Amino acid sequence: MNSENDGWLELLRRTADAVEAALAGFDRWQDGGERPDQYALDQVADAAALGVLAAAGVGVLSEESGLRAGSGSETVIVDPVDGSTNASRGIPHYCISLCVVDSGNAGAATARTGATVVTPVAGLVRHLVSGEEFTAVAGEGAHLDGRPITPSGCEHGARAVIGVSGRPSSELPVWQVRVLGSAALDLCAVACGRLDAYLDLNSNHGVWDYAAGILICSEAGAWYGEAGGRELFHLSHSERRGPIAASTPELAALLRG
């Protein structure tokens, strides 16, 4: 790994450390935030993340506080607590999701939003209960706690266990379905073979929910796409997408049907 990539992952780890520290003594898990769809825990975590990222001079796109320009072309896409409803109810399945993207690089694996090219560079998803940490750097593979990961290789629905967001129907051609409440962790579960696929049934996710997870899936060798064929990576706070990931193209084709 080169020194620049080492630097990005180090920044993401320091950001995750700050969020963990901010929540360590937190005791208002069920309190609401400033918006109807927000918890106090989201705001506390966001403030901690922004403190680290602002000091580093990078741009930030956060679910909780929007888009802030930085001194360069890089932006860190932040979901301070993905799965905050789980956290508010004491369900131990939530994480911080962080993804560095470059809007000034027109290289391979790019996405376009208008005239802007957005390239994923590095991602980190840390489970805020177990401490498991998924990471990926573009072109350098994906890892869980430093160990390389790969998808399950499942090609058929008969034995497939998939994660979904939304209300699953009995028509899904798979063996079993899980609704776990964190897109970032579900995508990482596809990347390491715990789940065989992930579907957003309502196409209602902001880029912060899935950016790091999709990069981790991509670097692990999983198939990924968007329900409507749109680009996944962008820097809009208002746009929503339907991320999909699968262990193999064959399983993806079955699920997209």
XYZ file of C-alpha atoms in Angstrom:
257
model
C 0.000 0.000 0.000
C 1.467 3.394 -0.882
C 1.928 6.204 1.632
C -0.971 8.263 0.273
C -3.388 5.380 0.744
C -1.909 4.711 4.189
C -2.750 8.317 4.982
C -6.371 8.027 3.886
C -7.004 4.894 5.918
C -5.288 6.454 8.915
C -7.557 9.505 8.628
C -10.639 7.285 8.422
C -9.501 5.289 11.442
C -8.927 8.442 13.484
C -12.401 9.600 12.502
C -13.933 6.291 13.594
C -11.966 6.458 16.850
C -13.405 9.912 17.554
C -16.960 8.691 16.978
C -16.421 5.705 19.261
C -15.025 7.966 21.977
C -17.936 10.389 21.664
C -20.479 7.588 22.066
C -18.613 5.762 24.838
C -20.260 7.787 27.592
C -23.439 8.632 25.718
C -26.684 7.895 27.569
C -29.453 9.548 25.507
C -29.886 6.769 22.959
C -33.617 7.285 22.406
C -33.578 11.103 22.264
C -34.520 12.726 18.968
C -32.382 15.159 17.031
C -33.144 18.358 15.162
C -34.912 16.553 12.299
C -37.731 13.995 12.505
C -35.467 11.334 10.960
C -32.548 12.023 13.297
C -31.422 10.942 16.755
C -29.292 12.836 19.252
C -26.708 10.086 18.833
C -26.410 10.968 15.120
C -25.594 14.570 15.985
C -23.034 13.657 18.640
C -21.317 11.204 16.289
C -21.375 13.708 13.428
C -19.757 16.441 15.510
C -16.971 14.055 16.499
C -16.350 12.995 12.895
C -16.376 16.569 11.599
C -13.855 17.631 14.216
C -11.265 15.220 12.803
C -12.069 15.772 9.130
C -12.195 19.572 9.353
C -8.756 19.596 10.955
C -7.493 17.516 8.023
C -8.841 20.068 5.517
C -10.815 17.573 3.442
C -14.294 18.077 2.058
C -17.155 16.282 3.796
C -20.551 15.020 2.668
C -22.384 13.903 5.802
C -25.886 12.552 6.176
C -26.329 14.742 9.228
C -24.714 18.041 8.218
C -24.556 18.117 4.418
C -21.723 19.074 2.079
C -18.680 21.103 3.120
C -15.885 21.981 0.713
C -12.291 21.152 1.524
C -8.926 22.387 0.347
C -8.558 19.750 -2.384
C -10.568 17.518 -4.686
C -11.135 14.790 -2.086
C -14.337 14.450 -0.096
C -15.087 12.044 2.734
C -18.639 10.678 2.547
C -19.794 10.122 6.126
C -22.579 8.214 7.797
C -21.672 8.807 11.451
C -23.985 6.014 12.631
C -25.478 3.736 10.003
C -28.186 1.779 11.789
C -28.993 4.530 14.292
C -32.510 3.156 14.831
C -30.897 -0.125 15.897
C -28.626 1.835 18.227
C -31.557 3.766 19.721
C -33.343 0.516 20.562
C -30.357 -1.323 21.971
C -29.973 -3.615 18.963
C -26.194 -4.182 18.714
C -25.889 -3.802 14.945
C -24.700 -0.371 13.782
C -21.540 1.174 12.415
C -19.700 4.196 11.133
C -19.297 4.288 7.344
C -16.608 6.448 5.704
C -15.557 6.672 2.056
C -12.976 8.967 0.467
C -13.866 10.005 -3.071
C -11.962 12.193 -5.524
C -13.934 14.570 -7.728
C -10.870 15.697 -9.658
C -9.700 12.360 -11.053
C -11.099 11.002 -14.325
C -9.396 7.613 -14.076
C -10.916 4.148 -14.136
C -13.872 3.082 -11.962
C -15.448 6.537 -12.038
C -19.008 7.751 -11.715
C -20.532 10.902 -13.234
C -23.009 13.316 -11.741
C -23.553 16.059 -14.294
C -20.059 17.282 -15.153
C -18.533 15.923 -11.955
C -16.498 12.733 -11.923
C -16.519 11.026 -8.536
C -13.948 8.260 -7.975
C -13.978 6.091 -4.832
C -10.511 5.973 -3.297
C -10.688 4.349 0.146
C -13.403 3.116 2.477
C -13.835 2.013 6.071
C -16.809 0.508 7.891
C -16.396 -0.129 11.614
C -18.975 -2.061 13.627
C -19.511 0.143 16.679
C -20.350 -2.783 18.974
C -18.055 -5.644 17.942
C -15.226 -3.411 16.723
C -14.854 -5.338 13.445
C -13.339 -3.113 10.784
C -13.794 -3.535 7.033
C -11.479 -1.560 4.755
C -10.725 -1.188 1.069
C -8.456 0.899 -1.110
C -9.160 1.157 -4.834
C -7.074 -1.417 -6.679
C -5.703 -3.004 -3.499
C -8.409 -5.423 -2.331
C -10.713 -5.502 0.680
C -9.967 -6.582 4.238
C -11.627 -7.459 7.535
C -9.382 -6.588 10.470
C -6.431 -6.723 8.096
C -7.271 -10.085 6.516
C -8.264 -10.329 2.810
C -11.927 -11.124 2.168
C -13.886 -12.588 -0.736
C -17.600 -13.221 -1.419
C -19.299 -16.597 -0.985
C -19.390 -17.483 -4.681
C -23.071 -18.414 -4.489
C -24.659 -18.523 -7.963
C -28.148 -19.886 -7.284
C -31.103 -18.751 -5.209
C -31.932 -22.153 -3.738
C -29.317 -21.780 -0.993
C -28.853 -18.010 -1.049
C -29.230 -15.962 2.142
C -29.608 -12.292 1.298
C -29.983 -9.012 3.144
C -32.634 -6.479 2.126
C -33.796 -2.997 2.994
C -37.582 -2.669 2.884
C -40.410 -5.180 3.147
C -39.433 -8.408 1.379
C -42.032 -10.331 -0.585
C -42.435 -14.081 -0.787
C -41.585 -13.816 -4.481
C -37.867 -13.257 -3.922
C -36.220 -16.372 -5.462
C -33.915 -17.097 -2.540
C -33.714 -19.488 0.383
C -33.730 -16.974 3.254
C -33.906 -13.199 3.790
C -32.457 -10.984 6.544
C -33.571 -7.403 7.316
C -30.776 -6.204 9.586
C -31.048 -2.414 9.471
C -27.593 -1.286 8.302
C -26.844 -1.108 4.579
C -23.132 -0.585 5.176
C -22.796 -3.708 7.324
C -24.995 -5.738 4.965
C -22.778 -4.825 2.019
C -19.678 -5.754 3.996
C -21.370 -9.069 4.820
C -21.683 -9.719 1.077
C -18.027 -8.802 0.583
C -16.866 -11.363 3.158
C -19.379 -14.122 2.334
C -21.687 -13.915 5.339
C -24.545 -12.875 3.048
C -24.821 -13.905 -0.586
C -26.438 -10.669 -1.772
C -27.998 -7.380 -0.697
C -30.974 -5.523 -2.208
C -32.477 -2.115 -1.491
C -36.103 -2.815 -2.383
C -37.170 0.837 -2.179
C -34.197 2.641 -3.788
C -34.138 5.088 -0.894
C -30.524 5.190 0.256
C -28.276 8.212 0.401
C -24.738 7.776 -0.862
C -23.410 7.788 2.730
C -25.294 4.558 3.429
C -23.499 2.507 0.799
C -20.395 4.266 -0.605
C -17.841 2.511 1.596
C -19.725 -0.793 1.443
C -19.906 -0.763 -2.351
C -16.182 -0.021 -2.627
C -15.464 -2.870 -0.205
C -17.698 -5.203 -2.251
C -15.993 -4.143 -5.467
C -12.500 -4.697 -4.087
C -13.508 -8.056 -2.616
C -14.686 -9.234 -6.043
C -18.471 -9.041 -5.604
C -20.860 -7.894 -8.318
C -22.514 -4.533 -7.634
C -24.948 -2.185 -9.351
C -27.948 0.114 -8.926
C -31.615 -0.865 -9.225
C -32.364 1.717 -11.919
C -29.024 1.535 -13.702
C -27.867 4.880 -12.293
C -24.383 5.775 -11.099
C -23.895 5.013 -7.426
C -21.208 7.525 -6.515
C -22.172 11.207 -6.353
C -21.981 14.217 -4.042
C -25.652 15.153 -3.738
C -27.304 15.206 -0.324
C -30.788 14.924 -1.799
C -30.429 12.101 -4.347
C -31.337 8.535 -3.472
C -30.248 5.249 -5.030
C -30.965 1.517 -4.876
C -27.651 -0.277 -4.262
C -27.383 -3.978 -5.092
C -24.506 -6.352 -4.399
C -24.194 -10.067 -5.044
C -21.562 -12.738 -4.652
C -21.683 -13.518 -8.396
C -23.135 -12.021 -11.595
C -25.337 -15.110 -11.904
C -27.017 -14.485 -8.554
C -27.336 -10.776 -9.358
C -29.130 -11.596 -12.617
C -31.558 -13.860 -10.767
C -32.379 -11.204 -8.181
C -32.773 -8.414 -10.721
C -34.980 -10.772 -12.717
